[in-house]
Coordinates of C-alpha atoms in Angstrom, one line a residue:
M1 CA -3.2 -13.4 -5.4
R2 CA -2.8 -13.7 -1.6
L3 CA -3.7 -17.4 -1.5
V4 CA -0.8 -18.1 -4.0
A5 CA 1.5 -15.8 -1.9
L6 CA 0.8 -17.7 1.2
G7 CA 1.4 -21.0 -0.6
F8 CA 4.8 -19.7 -1.7
L9 CA 6.4 -20.7 1.5
G10 CA 3.7 -22.9 2.8
I11 CA 5.7 -26.2 3.2
V12 CA 8.5 -24.4 5.0
L13 CA 6.0 -22.6 7.2
L14 CA 4.3 -25.8 8.3
A15 CA 7.8 -27.4 9.0
C16 CA 8.6 -24.5 11.3
S17 CA 5.4 -25.1 13.4
S18 CA 6.2 -27.3 16.4
S19 CA 2.7 -28.5 16.9
G20 CA 1.2 -28.5 13.6
G21 CA -1.8 -26.7 15.0
A22 CA -0.7 -24.0 17.3
N23 CA -3.4 -21.6 16.2
A24 CA -6.3 -24.0 16.5
S25 CA -8.5 -24.4 19.3
P26 CA -11.6 -26.5 20.2
G27 CA -14.6 -25.2 18.6
S28 CA -12.7 -22.8 16.3
G29 CA -14.8 -23.9 13.4
E30 CA -17.7 -22.3 15.2
S31 CA -16.1 -18.8 15.3
S32 CA -17.7 -16.2 13.3
A33 CA -15.9 -14.7 10.2
T34 CA -15.6 -11.5 12.0
N35 CA -13.8 -13.0 15.0
V36 CA -11.6 -15.0 12.6
A37 CA -10.6 -11.8 10.7
G38 CA -10.1 -9.8 13.8
T39 CA -7.4 -11.9 15.7
P40 CA -4.0 -10.5 16.5
A41 CA -2.4 -12.7 13.7
A42 CA -5.0 -11.2 11.3
D43 CA -4.3 -7.7 12.5
L44 CA -0.6 -8.2 11.9
R45 CA -0.9 -9.5 8.4
T46 CA -3.3 -6.7 7.6
Q47 CA -1.1 -4.0 8.9
L48 CA 2.1 -5.3 7.4
D49 CA 0.5 -5.6 4.0
I50 CA -0.9 -2.1 4.2
L51 CA 2.4 -0.6 5.3
L52 CA 4.4 -2.4 2.7
G53 CA 2.0 -1.4 0.0
E54 CA 1.9 2.1 1.2
Q55 CA 5.6 2.4 0.8
V56 CA 5.3 1.6 -3.0
M57 CA 2.7 4.3 -3.4
I58 CA 4.7 6.9 -1.5
V59 CA 7.7 6.1 -3.8
A60 CA 5.5 6.5 -6.7
K61 CA 4.3 9.9 -5.6
E62 CA 7.8 11.1 -4.5
S63 CA 9.2 10.1 -7.9
A64 CA 6.4 11.7 -9.9
A65 CA 7.0 14.9 -7.9
A66 CA 10.5 14.8 -8.9
V67 CA 9.7 14.3 -12.6
N68 CA 7.3 17.2 -12.4
H69 CA 9.6 19.5 -10.4
S70 CA 6.8 19.8 -7.8
D71 CA 7.0 21.2 -4.3
E72 CA 5.2 18.1 -3.2
Y73 CA 8.5 16.2 -3.5
A74 CA 9.9 17.1 0.0
S75 CA 6.7 16.0 1.8
Y76 CA 6.3 12.7 0.1
T77 CA 10.1 12.0 0.8
A78 CA 9.5 12.7 4.3
L79 CA 6.4 10.4 4.4
L80 CA 8.7 7.5 3.7
T81 CA 10.2 8.0 7.1
T82 CA 6.8 7.9 8.7
N83 CA 5.9 4.7 7.0
L84 CA 9.2 3.2 8.1
T85 CA 8.6 4.1 11.7
D86 CA 5.2 2.4 11.8
L87 CA 6.7 -0.7 10.0
T88 CA 9.6 -0.9 12.5
N89 CA 7.1 -0.7 15.4
H90 CA 5.4 -3.8 14.1
M91 CA 8.7 -5.6 13.6
R92 CA 9.7 -4.7 17.1
R93 CA 6.6 -6.3 18.5
A94 CA 7.3 -9.5 16.7
F95 CA 11.1 -9.7 16.8
G96 CA 12.4 -7.4 19.5
N97 CA 14.6 -4.2 19.4
T98 CA 17.7 -5.8 17.8
A99 CA 16.1 -7.5 14.9
A100 CA 13.8 -4.5 14.2
T101 CA 16.7 -2.1 14.1
Q102 CA 18.5 -4.3 11.6
L103 CA 15.4 -4.5 9.5
A104 CA 14.8 -0.9 9.7
D105 CA 18.4 0.0 8.7
A106 CA 18.1 -2.1 5.5
W107 CA 14.6 -0.6 4.7
R108 CA 16.1 2.9 5.2
M109 CA 18.8 2.0 2.7
Q110 CA 16.1 0.8 0.3
N111 CA 14.3 4.2 0.6
N112 CA 17.4 6.3 0.3
Y113 CA 18.5 4.4 -2.8
L114 CA 15.0 4.5 -4.4
V115 CA 15.0 8.4 -3.9
D116 CA 18.5 8.6 -5.3
Y117 CA 17.6 6.5 -8.3
A118 CA 14.6 8.7 -9.2
I119 CA 16.8 11.9 -8.8
G120 CA 19.4 10.3 -11.0
V121 CA 17.0 9.4 -13.7
V122 CA 15.2 12.9 -13.6
T123 CA 18.5 14.9 -13.8
H124 CA 20.1 12.4 -16.5
N125 CA 22.8 11.6 -13.9
D126 CA 23.6 8.1 -15.0
S127 CA 26.3 7.7 -12.4
K128 CA 23.8 8.5 -9.6
S129 CA 21.1 6.3 -10.9
N130 CA 23.3 3.4 -11.7
G131 CA 25.0 3.7 -8.3
A132 CA 21.5 3.7 -6.7
M133 CA 20.4 0.6 -8.5
S134 CA 23.6 -1.1 -7.7
G135 CA 23.1 -0.1 -4.1
L136 CA 19.7 -1.7 -4.2
T137 CA 20.7 -5.0 -5.8
T138 CA 24.0 -5.6 -4.0
G139 CA 23.4 -3.7 -0.7
F140 CA 19.8 -3.6 0.2
V141 CA 18.5 -6.9 -1.2
P142 CA 21.1 -9.2 0.6
Q143 CA 21.0 -7.2 3.8
F144 CA 17.3 -7.2 4.2
A145 CA 16.9 -10.7 3.1
Q146 CA 19.3 -11.8 5.6
A147 CA 17.8 -9.8 8.3
V148 CA 14.2 -11.2 7.5
S149 CA 15.5 -14.7 7.3
E150 CA 17.4 -14.6 10.6
A151 CA 14.6 -12.9 12.5
S152 CA 11.8 -15.1 11.1
Q153 CA 13.6 -18.3 10.3
L154 CA 12.2 -18.0 6.7
P155 CA 14.5 -19.5 4.2
L156 CA 16.9 -17.0 2.8
D157 CA 16.7 -17.8 -1.1
P158 CA 12.9 -17.3 -1.4
V159 CA 13.0 -14.2 0.6
T160 CA 15.9 -12.8 -1.5
Q161 CA 14.0 -13.7 -4.7
L162 CA 10.9 -11.8 -3.4
T163 CA 13.1 -8.8 -2.4
K164 CA 14.8 -8.8 -5.9
Q165 CA 11.5 -8.8 -7.7
Q166 CA 10.1 -6.0 -5.7
V167 CA 13.2 -3.8 -6.6
A168 CA 12.6 -4.7 -10.2
E169 CA 8.9 -3.8 -10.1
D170 CA 9.8 -0.5 -8.4
K171 CA 12.3 0.4 -11.0
A172 CA 9.9 -0.2 -13.7
F173 CA 7.4 2.4 -12.5
I174 CA 10.0 4.9 -11.8
D175 CA 11.3 4.6 -15.3
D176 CA 7.8 4.8 -16.8
V177 CA 6.8 8.0 -15.0
F178 CA 10.1 9.6 -16.1
A179 CA 9.4 8.7 -19.7
Q180 CA 5.7 9.8 -19.3
R181 CA 4.6 6.3 -20.4
F182 CA 1.5 6.8 -18.1
P183 CA -0.5 3.6 -19.1
A184 CA 2.6 1.5 -18.4
F185 CA 3.3 3.5 -15.2
Y186 CA -0.1 2.8 -13.6
K187 CA 0.0 -0.9 -14.7
N188 CA 3.5 -1.4 -13.3
L189 CA 2.6 0.5 -10.2
H190 CA -0.2 -1.8 -9.6
A191 CA 2.2 -4.8 -10.2
A192 CA 4.7 -3.4 -7.6
Y193 CA 2.0 -2.7 -5.1
A194 CA 0.6 -6.2 -5.5
Q195 CA 4.0 -7.8 -5.1
T196 CA 4.5 -6.3 -1.6
S197 CA 1.9 -8.6 -0.1
R198 CA 3.8 -11.7 -1.1
L199 CA 6.5 -10.8 1.4
G200 CA 4.1 -9.3 4.0
D201 CA 2.0 -12.5 4.0
A202 CA 4.9 -14.8 4.3
I203 CA 6.3 -12.8 7.2
A204 CA 3.0 -12.4 9.1
T205 CA 2.3 -16.2 8.6
Q206 CA 5.7 -17.2 9.9
I207 CA 5.4 -14.8 12.9
A208 CA 2.0 -16.3 13.9
L209 CA 3.4 -19.8 13.7
K210 CA 6.6 -18.8 15.7
Y211 CA 4.8 -16.8 18.4
P212 CA 1.3 -18.1 18.7
D213 CA 1.0 -16.7 22.2
R214 CA 1.6 -13.1 21.0
F215 CA -0.2 -13.5 17.8
P216 CA -3.0 -16.0 18.2
G217 CA -5.2 -16.8 15.2
D218 CA -4.9 -18.0 11.7
P219 CA -3.6 -15.3 9.3
S220 CA -4.3 -17.4 6.2
A221 CA -8.0 -18.0 6.9
Q222 CA -10.4 -17.1 4.2
P223 CA -12.1 -14.3 6.3
V224 CA -8.6 -12.8 6.8
D225 CA -8.0 -13.0 3.1
A226 CA -11.2 -11.1 2.5
R227 CA -10.2 -8.4 5.1
V228 CA -6.7 -7.9 3.6
T229 CA -8.0 -7.7 0.0
L230 CA -10.5 -5.0 0.8
N231 CA -8.0 -3.1 2.9
L232 CA -5.3 -3.2 0.1
S233 CA -7.9 -2.4 -2.7
L234 CA -9.3 0.5 -0.8
Q235 CA -5.9 1.9 0.1
E236 CA -4.8 1.6 -3.5
H237 CA -8.0 3.4 -4.6
S238 CA -7.3 6.3 -2.2
Y239 CA -3.7 6.9 -3.4
L240 CA -4.8 6.5 -7.1
A241 CA -7.7 8.9 -6.7
T242 CA -5.4 11.6 -5.5
M243 CA -2.9 10.9 -8.2
A244 CA -5.7 11.4 -10.7
T245 CA -6.9 14.7 -9.0
D246 CA -3.4 15.9 -8.9
A247 CA -3.2 15.4 -12.7
V248 CA -6.5 17.2 -13.1
V249 CA -5.4 20.1 -10.9
A250 CA -2.1 20.4 -12.8
D251 CA -3.7 20.0 -16.1
R252 CA -1.6 16.9 -17.1
A253 CA -4.2 15.5 -19.5
A254 CA -2.4 12.4 -20.6
E255 CA -1.8 11.3 -17.0
K256 CA -5.4 12.0 -16.1
T257 CA -6.6 9.6 -18.8
A258 CA -4.2 6.9 -17.5
A259 CA -5.0 7.6 -13.8
T260 CA -8.7 7.4 -14.6
A261 CA -8.2 4.1 -16.4
A262 CA -6.3 2.9 -13.3
L263 CA -9.2 3.8 -11.1
A264 CA -11.5 1.7 -13.2
T265 CA -9.3 -1.3 -12.9
N266 CA -9.1 -0.8 -9.2
A267 CA -12.8 -0.6 -9.1
D268 CA -13.0 -4.0 -10.9
S269 CA -10.9 -5.4 -8.1
L270 CA -13.1 -3.9 -5.4
R271 CA -16.2 -5.3 -7.1
A272 CA -14.8 -8.7 -7.0
A273 CA -14.0 -8.3 -3.3
F274 CA -17.1 -6.4 -2.2
P275 CA -19.7 -8.6 -0.5
A276 CA -22.6 -6.7 -2.0
A277 CA -21.1 -6.2 -5.4
G278 CA -24.3 -7.3 -7.2
T279 CA -26.4 -4.6 -5.5
G280 CA -25.3 -1.4 -7.2
F281 CA -21.6 -1.2 -6.3
D282 CA -20.6 -0.1 -9.9
K283 CA -23.0 2.8 -10.0
V284 CA -22.2 4.1 -6.4
W285 CA -18.4 3.7 -6.9
A286 CA -18.3 5.3 -10.4
A287 CA -20.3 8.3 -9.1
R288 CA -17.6 8.7 -6.4
D289 CA -14.7 8.7 -8.9
A290 CA -16.5 11.1 -11.2
A291 CA -17.3 13.4 -8.3
L292 CA -13.7 13.5 -7.1
L293 CA -12.4 14.4 -10.5
A294 CA -15.1 17.1 -11.0
Y295 CA -14.2 18.5 -7.6
A296 CA -10.6 18.7 -8.6
S297 CA -11.5 20.6 -11.7
G298 CA -13.3 23.3 -9.7
D299 CA -17.0 22.1 -9.8
A300 CA -18.1 23.1 -6.3
A301 CA -21.4 21.3 -6.7
S302 CA -19.8 18.0 -6.8
K303 CA -18.7 18.3 -3.2
S304 CA -22.3 17.5 -2.0
A305 CA -22.4 14.4 -4.4
L306 CA -19.5 13.1 -2.2
T307 CA -20.4 14.4 1.3
D308 CA -24.1 13.6 1.0
T309 CA -25.0 11.3 -1.9
F310 CA -22.0 9.0 -1.8
V311 CA -21.9 8.8 2.0
R312 CA -25.6 7.8 2.1
D313 CA -25.5 5.3 -0.7
F314 CA -22.1 3.6 0.1
G315 CA -23.0 3.4 3.8
A316 CA -26.3 1.7 2.9
L317 CA -24.6 -0.6 0.3
G318 CA -21.8 -1.8 2.6
H319 CA -23.6 -1.6 5.9
V320 CA -20.9 0.9 7.0
G321 CA -21.4 3.5 9.6
H322 CA -21.9 7.0 8.0
A323 CA -19.2 8.5 10.4
A324 CA -16.4 6.4 8.9
V325 CA -17.5 7.1 5.3
T326 CA -17.9 10.7 6.1
A327 CA -14.5 11.0 7.7
Q328 CA -12.7 9.4 4.7
T329 CA -14.6 11.4 2.1
G330 CA -13.7 14.7 4.0
A331 CA -10.1 13.6 4.2
T332 CA -10.0 13.0 0.5
I333 CA -11.7 16.4 -0.2
K334 CA -8.9 18.0 2.0
V335 CA -6.2 16.4 -0.1
I336 CA -7.7 17.9 -3.2
D337 CA -8.0 21.3 -1.5
D338 CA -4.3 21.0 -0.7
Q339 CA -3.5 20.2 -4.3
R340 CA -5.6 23.2 -5.5
A341 CA -4.1 25.6 -3.0
K342 CA -0.5 24.2 -3.6
S343 CA -0.3 23.4 0.1
S344 CA 2.7 21.1 -0.4
K345 CA 3.9 21.0 3.2
T346 CA 0.7 19.4 4.4
L347 CA -0.3 17.4 1.3
A348 CA 1.6 14.1 1.9
D349 CA 0.4 13.7 5.5
D350 CA -3.2 14.6 4.5
D351 CA -2.9 12.1 1.6
R352 CA -1.9 9.5 4.1
A353 CA -4.7 10.3 6.4
A354 CA -7.3 9.9 3.6
A355 CA -5.7 6.5 2.8
T356 CA -5.6 5.4 6.6
A357 CA -9.3 6.4 6.9
M358 CA -10.1 3.6 4.4
Q359 CA -9.1 1.0 7.1
P360 CA -12.2 1.2 9.4
I361 CA -14.3 1.1 6.2
A362 CA -12.7 -1.9 4.9
D363 CA -12.9 -3.7 8.3
S364 CA -16.6 -3.0 8.8
I365 CA -17.9 -3.8 5.3
R366 CA -20.1 -6.8 5.2

């Protein structure tokens, strides 16, 4: 998926490079995969894709909370602002204060309209939902695309098309969750999540070409592809897992079934990206998913299957330090505890903490 995305604007990006090899250096072919995947350009691409993908997951959770009339709604809506702040900081490093502010203003407009669209759909307020969708397509899309194009020098038309497609993908999963079409909801949520990296990859690649002194490295190198894929798949797993556990806690059986199927699809993606997939990944990961759902249902014994068995087995499988796996597992358990205790004020931040704790795991798997 990411190779296709990077090729989307490849000819233009090469044309924008003044030297044709600004990121190359003598002996760069001898660099280890770890070094290639850890350059500032690689970090930028990884973080942009993570944040853009996270925004979709937050919108999905906020929309689902609106549909379920859940107290979780306010905390996930507030989390959109946190995500925007982090995204703006990355844009500021690349483009400066003025351009970052323009991008943030457009992104905030998108967040507000997506929230309004969900509210309009849930309350059967056609005027509100139609107005929000009009605002997205005629306000956010051109304003954001123009700001991206001016800041990055990417061509306006392809950026506009990518942004339009993202709006359409987001609308699809919001409509699905309202209609309780849960299999379609999770399928379209994955499509929207995957769509975000097309824009993130294009922006990150252009930034690296435009500012090689600030962001040295090749963001399109294969080791970077592998790093980004693992980060996005593990972040997706984290948010899907807590959607599944929320369905278990709230006894939404139909959604639990669809969420469990989505976790299985995500596991397939992880298996394909996992370096040691042939040495027991399926068994270890399936045990994690099963234990999370069991813990959400009130099975206290399943906690040790996560904190002891999974930490040990996955650490050995991925050559990951136990501290990172323990931290992420504990953070996920805390989210489930929040769900069971109806601690809505802390839930969204804890959910994000669990997803963020996947990053050191993804970056250390080998």
